[in-house]
CSV table of C-alpha atoms and ligand atoms in Angstrom, one decimal:
chain,number,residue,atom,x,y,z
A,950,MET,CA,0.0,0.0,0.0
A,951,PRO,CA,1.5,3.3,-1.0
A,952,ARG,CA,1.7,5.9,1.7
A,953,PRO,CA,-2.2,7.0,2.9
A,954,ILE,CA,-1.4,10.8,1.7
A,955,GLN,CA,-3.5,11.7,-0.9
A,956,ALA,CA,-4.7,15.4,-2.5
A,957,PHE,CA,-8.5,15.5,-3.9
A,958,VAL,CA,-9.6,17.8,-6.8
A,959,HIS,CA,-13.3,18.8,-6.2
A,960,SER,CA,-14.7,19.3,-9.6
A,961,ASP,CA,-18.1,20.7,-7.9
A,962,ALA,CA,-16.2,23.1,-6.0
A,963,LEU,CA,-14.6,24.4,-9.1
A,964,ARG,CA,-17.5,24.4,-10.8
A,965,HIS,CA,-19.3,26.3,-7.8
A,966,ASN,CA,-16.4,28.8,-7.9
A,967,LEU,CA,-16.6,29.6,-11.5
A,968,GLN,CA,-20.1,30.5,-11.2
A,969,ARG,CA,-19.4,33.0,-8.5
A,970,MET,CA,-16.8,34.4,-11.0
A,971,LYS,CA,-19.4,34.6,-13.4
A,972,ASP,CA,-22.0,36.0,-10.8
A,973,CYS,CA,-20.0,38.4,-9.8
A,974,THR,CA,-19.1,39.7,-13.3
A,975,PRO,CA,-22.2,39.0,-15.2
A,976,ASP,CA,-21.0,40.9,-18.5
A,977,ALA,CA,-17.8,39.8,-18.9
A,978,ARG,CA,-16.2,36.6,-20.1
A,979,VAL,CA,-14.1,34.5,-17.9
A,980,TRP,CA,-10.8,33.3,-18.3
A,981,ALA,CA,-9.9,30.3,-16.3
A,982,VAL,CA,-6.4,30.7,-15.2
A,983,VAL,CA,-4.9,27.5,-15.0
A,984,LYS,CA,-1.1,28.4,-14.9
A,985,ALA,CA,1.3,26.4,-12.5
A,986,ASN,CA,-0.7,23.2,-13.6
A,987,ALA,CA,-3.9,24.8,-12.2
A,988,TYR,CA,-2.5,26.1,-9.1
A,989,GLY,CA,-1.1,22.6,-8.4
A,990,HIS,CA,-4.2,20.9,-9.2
A,991,GLY,CA,-3.4,19.5,-12.0
A,992,ILE,CA,-4.9,20.8,-15.9
A,993,GLU,CA,-6.3,17.5,-16.6
A,994,ARG,CA,-8.1,17.1,-13.4
A,995,ALA,CA,-9.4,20.9,-13.1
A,996,TYR,CA,-10.4,20.6,-16.9
A,997,GLU,CA,-13.9,19.0,-15.7
A,998,GLY,CA,-15.0,21.5,-13.0
A,999,LEU,CA,-13.9,24.7,-15.0
A,1000,ARG,CA,-14.4,23.8,-19.0
A,1001,GLY,CA,-17.5,26.3,-18.3
A,1002,CYS,CA,-15.4,29.2,-18.7
A,1003,ASP,CA,-14.8,31.2,-21.6
A,1004,GLY,CA,-11.2,30.6,-22.3
A,1005,PHE,CA,-8.1,29.1,-20.5
A,1006,ALA,CA,-5.2,31.7,-19.4
A,1007,LEU,CA,-1.8,30.0,-18.7
A,1008,LEU,CA,2.0,30.7,-19.1
A,1009,ASP,CA,3.6,27.6,-20.5
A,1010,LEU,CA,3.4,26.6,-24.1
A,1011,ASN,CA,3.3,23.1,-22.9
A,1012,GLU,CA,0.2,23.8,-20.7
A,1013,ALA,CA,-1.5,25.4,-24.0
A,1014,GLN,CA,-1.0,21.9,-25.6
A,1015,ARG,CA,-2.6,19.8,-22.8
A,1016,VAL,CA,-5.5,22.0,-22.7
A,1017,ARG,CA,-6.0,21.4,-26.6
A,1018,ASP,CA,-5.1,17.9,-26.2
A,1019,LEU,CA,-8.0,17.8,-23.7
A,1020,GLY,CA,-10.4,18.9,-26.8
A,1021,TRP,CA,-10.6,22.5,-25.8
A,1022,ARG,CA,-11.8,24.5,-28.8
A,1023,GLY,CA,-12.6,27.6,-27.7
A,1024,PRO,CA,-9.7,30.6,-26.6
A,1025,VAL,CA,-6.7,29.9,-24.5
A,1026,LEU,CA,-4.4,33.0,-23.8
A,1027,LEU,CA,-0.6,32.9,-23.2
A,1028,LEU,CA,-0.7,35.7,-20.0
A,1029,GLU,CA,3.3,36.3,-20.6
A,1030,GLY,CA,3.1,36.1,-24.5
A,1031,VAL,CA,6.0,34.5,-26.2
A,1032,PHE,CA,9.3,33.7,-25.0
A,1033,GLU,CA,11.2,33.3,-28.3
A,1034,THR,CA,10.5,33.4,-32.4
A,1035,ARG,CA,9.4,30.0,-32.5
A,1036,ASP,CA,7.2,30.0,-30.2
A,1037,LEU,CA,4.6,31.9,-32.3
A,1038,GLU,CA,4.8,29.0,-34.7
A,1039,LEU,CA,2.7,26.9,-32.1
A,1040,CYS,CA,0.8,30.3,-31.4
A,1041,SER,CA,-0.5,29.7,-35.0
A,1042,ARG,CA,-0.8,26.0,-34.9
A,1043,LEU,CA,-2.7,25.7,-31.5
A,1044,ASN,CA,-4.6,28.9,-32.5
A,1045,LEU,CA,-3.2,30.5,-29.2
A,1046,TRP,CA,-3.9,34.0,-28.3
A,1047,HIS,CA,-1.0,36.0,-26.7
A,1048,THR,CA,-0.3,38.8,-24.4
A,1049,VAL,CA,2.4,41.3,-26.0
A,1050,HIS,CA,4.3,43.2,-23.3
A,1051,CYS,CA,7.4,44.4,-24.6
A,1052,THR,CA,9.0,45.6,-28.1
A,1053,GLU,CA,10.8,42.4,-28.5
A,1054,GLN,CA,7.5,40.4,-28.5
A,1055,ILE,CA,6.8,43.0,-31.3
A,1056,ASP,CA,9.9,42.4,-33.4
A,1057,MET,CA,9.2,38.6,-33.0
A,1058,LEU,CA,5.7,39.0,-34.6
A,1059,SER,CA,6.9,41.4,-37.3
A,1060,GLN,CA,9.1,38.3,-38.5
A,1061,HIS,CA,7.0,35.7,-38.0
A,1062,LYS,CA,5.5,33.6,-40.9
A,1063,THR,CA,2.0,32.6,-40.8
A,1064,GLN,CA,-1.3,32.0,-42.9
A,1065,GLN,CA,-3.3,33.1,-39.8
A,1066,ALA,CA,-3.2,36.4,-38.5
A,1067,HIS,CA,-2.9,36.4,-34.4
A,1068,ARG,CA,-5.0,37.9,-31.6
A,1069,VAL,CA,-3.1,39.4,-29.1
A,1070,PHE,CA,-3.5,41.4,-25.9
A,1071,LEU,CA,-1.6,44.2,-25.5
A,1072,LYS,CA,-0.3,44.9,-21.9
A,1073,LEU,CA,-0.3,48.1,-20.2
A,1074,ASN,CA,2.3,48.7,-17.2
A,1075,SER,CA,-0.4,50.6,-15.3
A,1076,GLY,CA,1.8,51.1,-12.0
A,1077,MET,CA,2.8,47.3,-10.8
A,1078,ASN,CA,6.3,48.1,-12.8
A,1079,ARG,CA,6.5,44.0,-13.9
A,1080,LEU,CA,5.4,43.8,-17.4
A,1081,GLY,CA,3.8,45.7,-19.9
A,1082,PHE,CA,4.0,49.1,-22.2
A,1083,THR,CA,4.4,52.2,-20.0
A,1084,PRO,CA,1.4,54.8,-20.7
A,1085,ASP,CA,3.9,57.1,-23.0
A,1086,ALA,CA,4.8,54.0,-25.0
A,1087,PHE,CA,1.3,52.2,-25.4
A,1088,ARG,CA,-0.2,53.8,-28.2
A,1089,SER,CA,2.9,53.3,-30.5
A,1090,ALA,CA,3.2,50.1,-29.6
A,1091,TRP,CA,-0.8,49.5,-30.6
A,1092,THR,CA,0.0,51.5,-33.4
A,1093,ARG,CA,3.0,49.5,-34.4
A,1094,LEU,CA,1.1,46.0,-33.9
A,1095,ASN,CA,-2.0,47.4,-35.9
A,1096,GLN,CA,0.0,47.7,-39.2
A,1097,LEU,CA,1.3,44.1,-39.0
A,1098,PRO,CA,-0.3,41.4,-41.1
A,1099,GLN,CA,0.4,38.9,-38.6
A,1100,VAL,CA,-1.8,40.7,-36.4
A,1101,ASP,CA,-5.6,40.4,-36.2
A,1102,GLU,CA,-7.8,41.9,-33.4
A,1103,ILE,CA,-6.0,43.7,-30.4
A,1104,SER,CA,-7.1,43.5,-26.9
A,1105,LEU,CA,-6.3,45.6,-24.2
A,1106,MET,CA,-5.0,44.3,-20.5
A,1107,THR,CA,-3.5,45.3,-17.5
A,1108,HIS,CA,-2.7,43.8,-14.1
A,1109,PHE,CA,-3.5,45.1,-10.4
A,1110,SER,CA,-0.8,45.1,-8.1
A,1111,ASP,CA,-3.1,46.3,-4.8
A,1112,ALA,CA,-7.0,44.6,-5.7
A,1113,ASP,CA,-6.7,42.8,-2.6
A,1114,GLY,CA,-5.9,45.8,-0.5
A,1115,PRO,CA,-7.2,49.2,0.9
A,1116,ALA,CA,-5.4,51.2,-2.0
A,1117,GLY,CA,-7.6,49.2,-4.6
A,1118,VAL,CA,-7.8,49.5,-8.3
A,1119,ALA,CA,-8.9,53.0,-8.9
A,1120,ALA,CA,-5.4,54.8,-9.6
A,1121,GLN,CA,-4.4,51.9,-11.9
A,1122,MET,CA,-7.9,51.9,-13.6
A,1123,GLN,CA,-7.7,55.6,-13.9
A,1124,VAL,CA,-4.0,55.0,-15.6
A,1125,PHE,CA,-5.6,52.4,-18.1
A,1126,GLU,CA,-8.5,54.1,-19.2
A,1127,LYS,CA,-6.5,57.3,-20.3
A,1128,ALA,CA,-3.8,55.0,-21.7
A,1129,SER,CA,-6.5,53.3,-23.6
A,1130,GLN,CA,-9.0,56.0,-24.5
A,1131,ASP,CA,-10.4,56.0,-27.9
A,1132,LEU,CA,-8.3,52.6,-28.9
A,1133,PRO,CA,-10.9,49.8,-30.0
A,1134,GLY,CA,-10.7,46.3,-28.8
A,1135,GLU,CA,-11.6,43.8,-25.7
A,1136,ARG,CA,-10.7,44.9,-22.1
A,1137,SER,CA,-9.3,43.0,-19.3
A,1138,THR,CA,-8.1,43.9,-16.2
A,1139,CYS,CA,-9.3,41.7,-13.1
A,1140,ASN,CA,-7.9,39.0,-11.1
A,1141,SER,CA,-9.4,37.2,-8.2
A,1142,ALA,CA,-9.2,40.0,-5.8
A,1143,ALA,CA,-10.4,42.5,-8.3
A,1144,VAL,CA,-13.4,40.2,-9.6
A,1145,LEU,CA,-14.9,39.8,-5.9
A,1146,ARG,CA,-14.1,43.3,-4.7
A,1147,HIS,CA,-14.4,45.2,-7.5
A,1148,GLY,CA,-16.0,43.5,-10.2
A,1149,THR,CA,-19.4,45.3,-10.0
A,1150,HIS,CA,-18.1,48.3,-11.6
A,1151,PRO,CA,-18.4,47.5,-15.4
A,1152,ASN,CA,-15.3,49.6,-16.5
A,1153,VAL,CA,-13.3,47.3,-14.2
A,1154,SER,CA,-14.9,43.9,-15.0
A,1155,ALA,CA,-14.8,44.9,-18.8
A,1156,ASP,CA,-15.0,42.4,-21.6
A,1157,TRP,CA,-12.8,39.7,-19.9
A,1158,VAL,CA,-11.7,39.1,-16.3
A,1159,ARG,CA,-8.9,36.6,-15.1
A,1160,PRO,CA,-9.5,34.7,-11.6
A,1161,GLY,CA,-6.9,32.2,-10.6
A,1162,ILE,CA,-6.9,31.7,-7.0
A,1163,ALA,CA,-10.4,32.5,-6.0
A,1164,LEU,CA,-11.7,29.5,-8.6
A,1165,TYR,CA,-9.2,27.0,-6.4
A,1166,GLY,CA,-11.3,28.3,-3.2
A,1167,ALA,CA,-8.8,30.6,-1.4
A,1168,ALA,CA,-9.8,33.9,-0.3
A,1169,PRO,CA,-7.2,36.5,-2.3
A,1170,ASP,CA,-7.5,39.1,0.8
A,1171,PHE,CA,-7.2,36.7,3.5
A,1172,PRO,CA,-7.4,37.3,6.7
A,1173,GLN,CA,-9.8,40.2,5.8
A,1174,ARG,CA,-12.1,38.2,4.2
A,1175,SER,CA,-12.4,34.2,4.3
A,1176,ILE,CA,-13.8,32.0,1.6
A,1177,ALA,CA,-17.0,31.7,3.6
A,1178,ASP,CA,-17.6,35.3,3.3
A,1179,TRP,CA,-17.1,35.4,-0.5
A,1180,ASN,CA,-19.0,31.8,-0.8
A,1181,LEU,CA,-16.2,29.8,-2.0
A,1182,GLN,CA,-15.4,26.2,-1.9
A,1183,PRO,CA,-12.5,24.5,-1.3
A,1184,THR,CA,-11.3,22.8,-4.6
A,1185,MET,CA,-8.2,20.7,-3.3
A,1186,SER,CA,-8.3,18.5,0.2
A,1187,LEU,CA,-4.9,17.4,1.1
A,1188,ARG,CA,-5.7,14.0,3.5
A,1189,SER,CA,-3.8,11.4,5.2
A,1190,GLN,CA,-3.9,9.2,8.0
A,1191,LEU,CA,-2.6,8.9,11.6
A,1192,ILE,CA,-0.2,5.9,11.2
A,1193,ALA,CA,0.7,6.2,15.1
A,1194,VAL,CA,-0.3,7.4,18.3
A,1195,GLN,CA,1.8,7.9,21.1
A,1196,ASN,CA,0.9,8.7,25.1
A,1197,LEU,CA,2.9,11.5,26.4
A,1198,GLN,CA,3.4,12.2,30.2
A,1199,ALA,CA,3.9,15.8,31.2
A,1200,GLY,CA,7.2,16.7,30.4
A,1201,ASP,CA,7.8,14.5,27.4
A,1202,ALA,CA,8.7,16.0,24.3
A,1203,VAL,CA,8.0,15.5,20.5
A,1204,GLY,CA,9.9,15.3,17.3
A,1205,TYR,CA,12.8,17.0,16.5
A,1206,GLY,CA,14.5,19.6,18.7
A,1207,SER,CA,11.8,18.4,21.4
A,1208,ALA,CA,10.6,21.7,20.2
A,1209,PHE,CA,7.0,20.7,21.9
A,1210,ARG,CA,7.1,19.6,25.5
A,1211,ALA,CA,3.6,18.2,27.2
A,1212,ASP,CA,2.7,19.9,29.9
A,1213,LYS,CA,0.3,17.2,31.3
A,1214,ALA,CA,-0.4,13.5,30.0
A,1215,MET,CA,-1.9,13.6,26.5
A,1216,ARG,CA,-2.3,11.3,23.5
A,1217,ILE,CA,-0.8,12.8,20.2
A,1218,GLY,CA,-1.3,11.3,16.4
A,1219,VAL,CA,1.6,11.1,13.9
A,1220,VAL,CA,0.2,12.0,10.5
A,1221,ALA,CA,1.7,10.7,7.4
A,1222,CYS,CA,2.6,14.1,5.7
A,1223,GLY,CA,5.6,15.9,5.7
A,1224,TYR,CA,7.4,18.7,3.9
A,1225,ALA,CA,8.5,16.6,1.4
A,1226,ASP,CA,4.8,16.2,0.6
A,1227,GLY,CA,4.7,19.8,0.0
A,1228,TYR,CA,3.1,20.4,3.5
A,1229,PRO,CA,5.4,23.9,5.0
A,1230,ARG,CA,8.0,23.3,7.3
A,1231,HIS,CA,7.7,26.7,8.5
A,1232,CYS,CA,4.3,25.9,10.2
A,1233,PRO,CA,4.8,26.7,14.2
A,1234,THR,CA,3.0,24.1,16.6
A,1235,GLY,CA,-0.5,25.2,16.9
A,1236,THR,CA,-1.4,24.8,13.2
A,1237,PRO,CA,-5.2,24.1,12.2
A,1238,VAL,CA,-5.3,20.5,11.1
A,1239,LEU,CA,-8.7,18.0,11.1
A,1240,VAL,CA,-8.7,14.5,12.6
A,1241,ASN,CA,-11.8,12.8,11.5
A,1242,GLY,CA,-13.3,16.1,11.1
A,1243,VAL,CA,-12.4,17.6,14.5
A,1244,ARG,CA,-10.1,20.9,14.4
A,1245,THR,CA,-7.3,20.3,16.4
A,1246,ARG,CA,-3.4,21.7,15.8
A,1247,THR,CA,-0.1,20.5,15.0
A,1248,VAL,CA,2.6,20.4,18.0
A,1249,GLY,CA,6.6,20.3,17.3
A,1250,ARG,CA,8.1,20.6,14.2
A,1251,ILE,CA,7.1,19.4,10.9
A,1252,SER,CA,9.3,16.8,9.5
A,1253,MET,CA,9.9,15.3,6.2
A,1254,ASP,CA,7.4,12.7,6.4
A,1255,MET,CA,5.7,13.3,9.6
A,1256,VAL,CA,3.6,15.6,11.4
A,1257,THR,CA,2.7,15.2,14.8
A,1258,VAL,CA,-1.0,16.4,16.0
A,1259,ASP,CA,-2.7,17.0,19.5
A,1260,LEU,CA,-5.5,14.2,19.9
A,1261,THR,CA,-7.0,16.2,22.8
A,1262,PRO,CA,-9.8,18.0,20.8
A,1263,CYS,CA,-11.2,14.4,19.4
A,1264,GLU,CA,-11.3,13.2,23.0
A,1265,LEU,CA,-13.1,16.3,24.5
A,1266,ALA,CA,-15.7,15.6,21.4
A,1267,GLY,CA,-16.2,12.3,22.1
A,1268,VAL,CA,-14.5,11.1,18.5
A,1269,HIS,CA,-12.2,8.1,18.3
A,1270,ALA,CA,-8.9,8.8,17.2
A,1271,GLY,CA,-6.4,6.1,16.0
A,1272,PHE,CA,-4.1,4.2,14.1
A,1273,GLY,CA,-5.7,4.8,10.5
A,1274,SER,CA,-7.8,7.8,11.1
A,1275,GLU,CA,-8.3,10.3,8.4
A,1276,VAL,CA,-6.3,13.4,8.7
A,1277,THR,CA,-7.1,16.6,6.7
A,1278,LEU,CA,-4.2,19.0,6.6
A,1279,TRP,CA,-6.4,21.6,4.5
A,1280,GLY,CA,-9.5,21.3,2.7
A,1281,LYS,CA,-12.6,19.5,3.4
A,1282,SER,CA,-12.8,16.3,5.5
A,1283,ILE,CA,-14.8,13.3,4.5
A,1284,ASN,CA,-17.8,14.5,6.5
A,1285,GLY,CA,-17.6,17.9,5.0
A,1286,VAL,CA,-15.9,19.9,7.7
A,1287,VAL,CA,-13.6,22.6,6.1
A,1288,LEU,CA,-10.4,23.8,6.9
A,1289,PRO,CA,-9.5,26.6,4.7
A,1290,ILE,CA,-6.0,26.4,3.2
A,1291,ASP,CA,-5.7,30.2,3.8
A,1292,GLU,CA,-5.7,29.1,7.9
A,1293,VAL,CA,-2.5,26.8,7.1
A,1294,ALA,CA,-0.9,29.2,4.9
A,1295,GLN,CA,-1.4,32.2,7.5
A,1296,SER,CA,0.3,30.0,10.1
A,1297,ALA,CA,3.4,29.3,7.8
A,1298,SER,CA,3.5,33.2,6.9
A,1299,THR,CA,2.4,32.2,3.3
A,1300,VAL,CA,-0.3,32.4,1.1
A,1301,GLY,CA,-2.9,29.8,-0.2
A,1302,TYR,CA,-1.3,30.0,-3.5
A,1303,GLU,CA,2.2,28.7,-2.5
A,1304,LEU,CA,0.8,25.7,-0.7
A,1305,MET,CA,-1.7,24.2,-3.5
A,1306,CYS,CA,1.3,24.6,-6.1
A,1307,ALA,CA,3.7,23.1,-3.9
A,1308,VAL,CA,2.0,19.9,-3.2
A,1309,ALA,CA,4.7,17.2,-3.8
A,1310,ASN,CA,5.0,14.7,-6.9
A,1311,ARG,CA,5.0,11.7,-4.5
A,1312,VAL,CA,1.3,12.8,-3.1
A,1313,GLY,CA,-1.4,10.7,-5.1
A,1314,PHE,CA,-4.2,13.0,-6.6
A,1315,ILE,CA,-7.5,12.2,-7.3
A,1316,GLN,CA,-10.2,13.8,-8.9
A,1317,ASP,CA,-13.5,13.6,-7.2
B,67,PLP,C1,-2.0,35.1,-12.1
B,67,PLP,C2,-2.8,36.0,-13.2
B,67,PLP,C3,-3.9,36.0,-12.6
B,67,PLP,C4,-4.5,35.4,-11.6
B,67,PLP,O1,-4.4,35.7,-10.5
B,67,PLP,P1,-5.5,35.7,-8.9
B,67,PLP,O2,-4.8,36.4,-8.1
B,67,PLP,O3,-4.9,34.3,-8.8
B,67,PLP,O4,-6.6,35.7,-9.7
B,67,PLP,C5,-4.5,37.0,-13.4
B,67,PLP,N1,-4.2,37.7,-14.7
B,67,PLP,C6,-2.8,37.6,-14.5
B,67,PLP,C7,-2.0,38.3,-15.5
B,67,PLP,C8,-1.9,36.5,-13.9
B,67,PLP,O5,-0.6,36.2,-14.4
């Protein structure tokens, strides 16, 4: 028998979260962002739950190929565009739409030999200063693209740096609207945080929205808002089992560095899950975890293959916990109790994005 750790990908939850994005921005079309292998879920496993979207947005050409291999005939957008001229051949062959964020990408397009003109998304740097043309250079980039026979329709896009926080999107929207004034073409600005927090403004939601994290059941603005607040459902459940139980006396320690010491007699469970599975090593004592659906906490250091947990809350709840008991590291327990990935991420001083992307290869994935 393999180690009992498994990651479940919930198609119903993906479908629910996608519908939430549509409900937030009813006039926009929705790109399902499936970069980073669908935020660690696996593109093939996430496809069933997300195929009701209007298009798939991603970064890697091989991921685009995989979406086409699944039979998807609709739009596919490369969010960072191409990296070298050769990539444009695959764009032609797979009918990929691609972002154009720098002059080098326009140069590549101008040298590309194709029968079929490409749909491109011209990216404005509206203040984040990662990708995109500055407002000054935006119009001339548009004009240059518009003169290329290789280019069909030009859409306009930008990306928000602060949609999840108090600064919001107003300043960047102003820059975007000014730079794109009078230019034709569809527009796209919103990530998940912008969809949830600002998507009701038609200028902001525009023609296409690009949610990622919200589709996968994490709150972009946690801890200010939780997935319960946003009516999102966890799409990934990392579950394992207890492979041992220890009875500690007061003064006994657990794990490396004896980092946790019992102050009274207590039972602890040993979970088949460690940092080699992608569980964050930085989680301190007290990180939430579910045993048979009962919320408890980790104790001591996270090791490569094991996590130790306090079984006291199970006893207090009258729920049996022993060898083989189900443990939910994040997501949904078998009996439906939810431990949001955001809470575990916060405990590890990171974000849900990182945890879901980092589940290791040795974990078995199951689509359900
Ligand atoms: C990753 C990405 C998104 C999705 O962001 P979330 O915060 O996961 O919703 C949207 N747009 C672009 C350009 C991205 O790279």
